[in-house]
Backbone as numpy.savetxt, mean C-alpha at the origin, in Angstrom:
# Nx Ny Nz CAx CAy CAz Cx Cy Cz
-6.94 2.54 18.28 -7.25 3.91 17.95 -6.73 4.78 19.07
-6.05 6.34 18.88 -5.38 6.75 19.67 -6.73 7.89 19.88
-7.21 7.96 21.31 -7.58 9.04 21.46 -7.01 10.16 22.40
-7.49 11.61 22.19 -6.47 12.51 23.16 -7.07 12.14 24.42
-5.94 12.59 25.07 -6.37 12.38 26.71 -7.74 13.34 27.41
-8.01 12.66 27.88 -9.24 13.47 28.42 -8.78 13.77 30.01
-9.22 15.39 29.89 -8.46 15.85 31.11 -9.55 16.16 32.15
-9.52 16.13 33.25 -10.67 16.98 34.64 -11.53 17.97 33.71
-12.74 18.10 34.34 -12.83 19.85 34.08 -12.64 20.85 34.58
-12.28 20.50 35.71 -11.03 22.07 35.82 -10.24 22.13 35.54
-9.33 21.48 35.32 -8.33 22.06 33.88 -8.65 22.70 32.86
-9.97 21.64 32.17 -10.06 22.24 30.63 -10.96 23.63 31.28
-11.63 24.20 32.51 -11.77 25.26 32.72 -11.47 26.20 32.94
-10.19 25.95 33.64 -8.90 26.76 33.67 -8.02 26.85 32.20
-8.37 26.11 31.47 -7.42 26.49 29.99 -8.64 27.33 29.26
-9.77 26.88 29.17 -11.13 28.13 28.63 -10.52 29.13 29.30
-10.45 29.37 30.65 -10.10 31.38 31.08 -8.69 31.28 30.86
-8.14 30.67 30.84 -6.35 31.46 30.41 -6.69 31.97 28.52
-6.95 31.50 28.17 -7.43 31.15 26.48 -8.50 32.77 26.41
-9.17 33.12 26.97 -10.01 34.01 27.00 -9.71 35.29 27.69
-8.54 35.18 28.87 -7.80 36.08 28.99 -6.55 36.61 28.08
-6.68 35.79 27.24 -5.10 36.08 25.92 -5.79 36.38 24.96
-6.64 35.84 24.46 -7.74 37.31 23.59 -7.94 37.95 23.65
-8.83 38.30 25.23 -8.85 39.73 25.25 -7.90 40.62 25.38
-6.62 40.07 25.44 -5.04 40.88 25.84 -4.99 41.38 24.32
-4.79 40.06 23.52 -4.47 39.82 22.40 -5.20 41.42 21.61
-6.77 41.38 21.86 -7.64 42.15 21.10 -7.83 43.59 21.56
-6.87 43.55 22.76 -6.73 44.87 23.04 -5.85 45.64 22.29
-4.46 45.41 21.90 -3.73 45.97 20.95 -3.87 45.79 19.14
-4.81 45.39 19.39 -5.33 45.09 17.52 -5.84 46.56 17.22
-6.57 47.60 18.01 -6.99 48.97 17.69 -5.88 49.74 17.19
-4.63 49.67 17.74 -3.63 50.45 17.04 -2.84 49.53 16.19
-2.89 48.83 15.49 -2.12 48.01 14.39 -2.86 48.49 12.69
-1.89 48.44 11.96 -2.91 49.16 10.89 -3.38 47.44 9.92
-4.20 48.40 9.39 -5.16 47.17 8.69 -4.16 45.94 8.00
-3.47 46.17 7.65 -2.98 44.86 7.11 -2.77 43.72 7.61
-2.20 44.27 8.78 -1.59 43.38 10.04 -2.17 42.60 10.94
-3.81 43.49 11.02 -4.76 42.87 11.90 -5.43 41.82 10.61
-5.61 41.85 9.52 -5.97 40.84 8.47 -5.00 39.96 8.17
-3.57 39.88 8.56 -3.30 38.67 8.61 -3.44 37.93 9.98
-3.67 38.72 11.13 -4.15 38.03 12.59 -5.27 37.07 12.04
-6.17 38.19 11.73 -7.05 37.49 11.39 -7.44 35.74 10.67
-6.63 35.82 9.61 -6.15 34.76 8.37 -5.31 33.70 9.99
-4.21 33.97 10.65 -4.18 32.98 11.29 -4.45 32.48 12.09
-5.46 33.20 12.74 -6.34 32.57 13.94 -7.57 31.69 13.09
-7.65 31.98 12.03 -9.40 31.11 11.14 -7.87 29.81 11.24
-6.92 29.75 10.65 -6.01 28.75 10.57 -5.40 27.95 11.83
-5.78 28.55 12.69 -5.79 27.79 14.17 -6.81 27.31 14.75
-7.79 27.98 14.08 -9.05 27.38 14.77 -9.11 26.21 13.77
-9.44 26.30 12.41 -9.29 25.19 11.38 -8.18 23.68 12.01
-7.31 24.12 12.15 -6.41 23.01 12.94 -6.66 22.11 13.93
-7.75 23.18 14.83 -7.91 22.40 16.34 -9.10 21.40 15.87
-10.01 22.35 14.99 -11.11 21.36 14.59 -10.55 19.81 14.13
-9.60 19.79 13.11 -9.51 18.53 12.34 -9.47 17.52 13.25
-8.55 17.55 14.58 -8.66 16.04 15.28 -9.81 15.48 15.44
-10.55 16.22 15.54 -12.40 15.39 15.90 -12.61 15.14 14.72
-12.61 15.29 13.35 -13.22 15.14 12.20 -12.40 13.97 12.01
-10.83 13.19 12.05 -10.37 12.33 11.99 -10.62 11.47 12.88
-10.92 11.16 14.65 -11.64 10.56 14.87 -12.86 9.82 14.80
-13.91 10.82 14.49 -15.21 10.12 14.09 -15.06 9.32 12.68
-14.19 9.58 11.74 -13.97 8.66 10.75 -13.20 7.75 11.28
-12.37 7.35 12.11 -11.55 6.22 12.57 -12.86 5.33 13.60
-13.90 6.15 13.86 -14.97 5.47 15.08 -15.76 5.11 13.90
-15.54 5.46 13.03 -17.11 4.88 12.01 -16.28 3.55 11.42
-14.86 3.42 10.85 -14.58 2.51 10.59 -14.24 1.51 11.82
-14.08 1.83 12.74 -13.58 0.51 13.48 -14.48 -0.34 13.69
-13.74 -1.50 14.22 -14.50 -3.07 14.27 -15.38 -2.56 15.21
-16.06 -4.01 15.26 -17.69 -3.80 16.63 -18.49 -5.19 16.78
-18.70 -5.82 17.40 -18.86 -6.84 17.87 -20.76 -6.70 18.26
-21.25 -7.41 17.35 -23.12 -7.32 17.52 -23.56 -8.60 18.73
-23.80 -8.91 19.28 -24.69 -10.27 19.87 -26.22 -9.99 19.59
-26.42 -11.06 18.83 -28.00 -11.23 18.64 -28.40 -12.96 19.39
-29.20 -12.86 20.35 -29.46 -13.84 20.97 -28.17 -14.95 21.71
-27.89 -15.74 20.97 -26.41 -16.58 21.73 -25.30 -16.77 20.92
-25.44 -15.97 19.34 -24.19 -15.80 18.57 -23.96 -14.49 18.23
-22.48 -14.08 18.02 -22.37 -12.74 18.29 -21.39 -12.89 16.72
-21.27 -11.47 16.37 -21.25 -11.03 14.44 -19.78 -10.18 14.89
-18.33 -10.30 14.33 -17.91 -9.82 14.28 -17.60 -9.20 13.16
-17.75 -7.44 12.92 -17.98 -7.16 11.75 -16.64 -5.90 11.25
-15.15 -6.07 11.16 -14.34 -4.86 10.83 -14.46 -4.25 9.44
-15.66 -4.40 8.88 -15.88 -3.46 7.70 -16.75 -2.67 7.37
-17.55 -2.45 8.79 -18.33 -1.65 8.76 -19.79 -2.20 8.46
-20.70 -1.38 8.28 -22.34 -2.23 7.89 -22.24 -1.53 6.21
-21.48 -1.28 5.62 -21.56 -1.16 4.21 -21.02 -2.05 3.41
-21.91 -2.52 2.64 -21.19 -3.87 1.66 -20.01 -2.99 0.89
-20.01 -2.09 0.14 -18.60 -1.14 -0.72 -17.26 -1.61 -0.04
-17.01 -2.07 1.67 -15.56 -2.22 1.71 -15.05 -3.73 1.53
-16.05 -4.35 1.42 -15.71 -6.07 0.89 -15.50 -5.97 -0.51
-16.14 -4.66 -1.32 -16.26 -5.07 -2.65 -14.71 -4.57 -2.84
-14.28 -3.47 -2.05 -12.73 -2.91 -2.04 -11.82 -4.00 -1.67
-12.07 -4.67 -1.16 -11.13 -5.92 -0.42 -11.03 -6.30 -1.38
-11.92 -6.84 -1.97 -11.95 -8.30 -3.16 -11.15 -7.27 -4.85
-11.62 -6.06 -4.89 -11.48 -5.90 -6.22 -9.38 -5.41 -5.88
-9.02 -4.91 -4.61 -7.41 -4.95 -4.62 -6.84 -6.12 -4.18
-7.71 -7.13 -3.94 -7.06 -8.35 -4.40 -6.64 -9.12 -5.94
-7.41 -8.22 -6.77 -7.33 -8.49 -8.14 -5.89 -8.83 -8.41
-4.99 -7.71 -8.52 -4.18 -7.09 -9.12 -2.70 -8.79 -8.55
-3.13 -8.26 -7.55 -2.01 -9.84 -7.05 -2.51 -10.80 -7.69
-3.58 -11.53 -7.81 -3.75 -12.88 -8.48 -3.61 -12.37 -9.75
-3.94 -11.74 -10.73 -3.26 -11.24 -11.76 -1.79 -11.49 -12.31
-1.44 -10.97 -10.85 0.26 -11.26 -11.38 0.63 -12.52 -10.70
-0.10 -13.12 -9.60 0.18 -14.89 -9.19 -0.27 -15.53 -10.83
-1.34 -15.42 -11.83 -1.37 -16.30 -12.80 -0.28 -15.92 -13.58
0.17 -14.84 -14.31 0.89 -14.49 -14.81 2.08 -14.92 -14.67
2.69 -14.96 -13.74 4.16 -16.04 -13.29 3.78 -17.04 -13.50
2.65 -17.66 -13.17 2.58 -18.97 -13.72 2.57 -19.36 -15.04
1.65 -18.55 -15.71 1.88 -19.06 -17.19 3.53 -18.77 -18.09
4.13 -17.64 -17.57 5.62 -17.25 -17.46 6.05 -18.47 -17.64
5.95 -19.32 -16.20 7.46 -20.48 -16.20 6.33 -21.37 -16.84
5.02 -21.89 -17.30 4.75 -22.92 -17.77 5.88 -22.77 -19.12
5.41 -21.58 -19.84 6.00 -21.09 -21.21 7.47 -21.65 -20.61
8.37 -21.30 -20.18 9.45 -21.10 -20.17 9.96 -23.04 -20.29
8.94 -23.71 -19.16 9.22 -25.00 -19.20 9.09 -25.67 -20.65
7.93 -25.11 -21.50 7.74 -25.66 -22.35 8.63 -25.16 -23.70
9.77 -24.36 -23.45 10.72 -24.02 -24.31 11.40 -24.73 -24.26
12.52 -25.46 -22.85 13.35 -26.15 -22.50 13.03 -27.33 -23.23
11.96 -27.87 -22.78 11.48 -29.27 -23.38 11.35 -29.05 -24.23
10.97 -28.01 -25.64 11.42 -28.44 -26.90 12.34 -28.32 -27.49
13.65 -27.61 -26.21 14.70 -27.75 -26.77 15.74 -28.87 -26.00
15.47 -29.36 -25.32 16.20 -31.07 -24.90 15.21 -31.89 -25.97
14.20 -31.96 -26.71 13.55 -32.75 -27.92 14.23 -32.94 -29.19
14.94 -31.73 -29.18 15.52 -31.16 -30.51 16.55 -31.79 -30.33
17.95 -31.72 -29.45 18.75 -31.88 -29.36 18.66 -33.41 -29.17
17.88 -34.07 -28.90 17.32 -35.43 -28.31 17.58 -36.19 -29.98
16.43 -35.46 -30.86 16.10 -36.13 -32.33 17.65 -35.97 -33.35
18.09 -34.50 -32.92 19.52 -34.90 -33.46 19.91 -35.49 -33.45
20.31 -35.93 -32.44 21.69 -36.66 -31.57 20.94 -38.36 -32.31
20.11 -38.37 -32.20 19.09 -39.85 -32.75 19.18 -40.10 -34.10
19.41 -39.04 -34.96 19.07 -39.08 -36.45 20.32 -38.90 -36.97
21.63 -38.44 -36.36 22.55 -38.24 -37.06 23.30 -39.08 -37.13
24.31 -39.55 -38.12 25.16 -40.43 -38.79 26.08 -41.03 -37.67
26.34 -39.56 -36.63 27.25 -40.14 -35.67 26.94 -40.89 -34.47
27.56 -42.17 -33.59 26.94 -42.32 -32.72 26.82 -41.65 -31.63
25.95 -41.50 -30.30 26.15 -40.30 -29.72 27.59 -40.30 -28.60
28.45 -41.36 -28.51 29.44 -41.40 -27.99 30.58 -40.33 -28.66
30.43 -40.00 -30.00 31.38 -39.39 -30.48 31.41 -37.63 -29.96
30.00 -37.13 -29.53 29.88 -35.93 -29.10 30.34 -35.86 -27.79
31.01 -37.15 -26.75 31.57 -36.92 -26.21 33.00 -37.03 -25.81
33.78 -37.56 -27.04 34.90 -37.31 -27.14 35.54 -36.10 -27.34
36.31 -35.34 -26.69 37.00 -34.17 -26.86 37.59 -33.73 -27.82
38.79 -34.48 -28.93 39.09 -34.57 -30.14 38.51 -34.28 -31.16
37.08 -35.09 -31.14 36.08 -34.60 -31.93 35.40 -33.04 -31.46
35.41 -32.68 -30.56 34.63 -31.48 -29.73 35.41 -30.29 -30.72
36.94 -30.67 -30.75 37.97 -29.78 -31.07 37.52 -29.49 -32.54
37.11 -30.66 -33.00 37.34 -31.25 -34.55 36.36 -30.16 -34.86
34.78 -30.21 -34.43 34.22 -29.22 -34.65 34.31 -27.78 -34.43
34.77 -27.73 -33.42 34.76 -26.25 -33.37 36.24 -25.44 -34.54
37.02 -26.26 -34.65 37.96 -25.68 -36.17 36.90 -26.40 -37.36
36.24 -27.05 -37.26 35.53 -27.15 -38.91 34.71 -25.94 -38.85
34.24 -25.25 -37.76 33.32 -24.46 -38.14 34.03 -23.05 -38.32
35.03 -22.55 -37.69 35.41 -21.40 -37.95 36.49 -21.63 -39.45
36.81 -22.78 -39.88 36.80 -22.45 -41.49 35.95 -22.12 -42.19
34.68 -22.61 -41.92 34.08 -22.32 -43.27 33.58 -20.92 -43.67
C-alpha cells in the first residue's frame, strides 16, 4: 500500500501559512471581479478542496481491506479478506465462471472424441462388410477406378 509521505511539522506549518497567505491575497481581489467570475472561483476551489479530500477516503478503504495477522495465544490467523464472510463468498462465486468453461471444454473434446470413434467404426464395418478385400482400397488403380466411376454417374 502506497502511502503519502509524511512530512515534519514545520513544513506542513509552513505550507498551512503560505496556503493562508494566498487566500487572503487571492480574496482580496475577488471585491472587484463581477459576480460571475467570483462563482466560478468559487465552483473551483469546492473542486480542489473535493480533490485533496479523496486521497484519505481511498486509503482508509485500502487499510480496511488489507491483510492483518491476529495471534491468539501460540497460533496466529492470517486473514487477507477481511473479518467479513461476503469476500470468500466473492472469491468462490468468480471462480464459477472458469470451472464453467474448464467443464465445458471438457465435455467439447469428450463429444468430439466420441465422433471420431464413430467414425473410424463406420469406416471399420465397411471396409469388413464389403465384397472387396480391404487390400484393394489400397491399390492406386483401383483409387483411380473410383474416383472416374463416381464422377460418371
Amino acid at each position: 500500500m502506497n502511502r503519502p509521505p509524511e512530512y515534519p511539522p514545520e513544513i506542513t506549518q509552513a505550507a498551512d501559512a503560505f496556503a493562508r497567505r494566498l487566500t487572503a491575497r487571492l480574496s482580496e481581489g475577488n471585491a472587484s471581479l463581477p459576480y460571475d467570475i467570483t462563482e466560478r472561483l468559487r465552483a473551483a476551489r469546492m473542486q480542489a478542496l473535493a480533490q485533496r479530500k479523496r486521497p484519505a477516503v481511498r486509503s482508509a478503504r485500502q487499510t480496511a481491506a488489507a491483510t492483518h495477522v491476529s495471534s491468539q495465544g501460540s497460533t496466529a490467523t492470517l486473514s487477507g479478506w477481511g473479518s467479513e464472510g461476503g469476500n470468500w463468498w466473492r472469491a468462490l462465486v468468480s471462480a464459477v465462471p472458469l470451472t464453467a468453461l474448464v467443464v465445458g471444454l471438457v465435455f467439447i473434446n469428450m463429444a468430439q472424441d466420441e465422433t471420431v470413434a464413430t467414425e473410424i467404426a463406420e469406416v471399420d464395418a465397411a471396409l469388413l462388410t464389403d465384397d472387396l478385400p480391404p487390400s484393394a482400397y489400397a491399390d492406386p488403380g483401383f483409387l483411380q477406378y473410383l474416383k472416374t466411376a463416381n464422377t460418371t454417374q
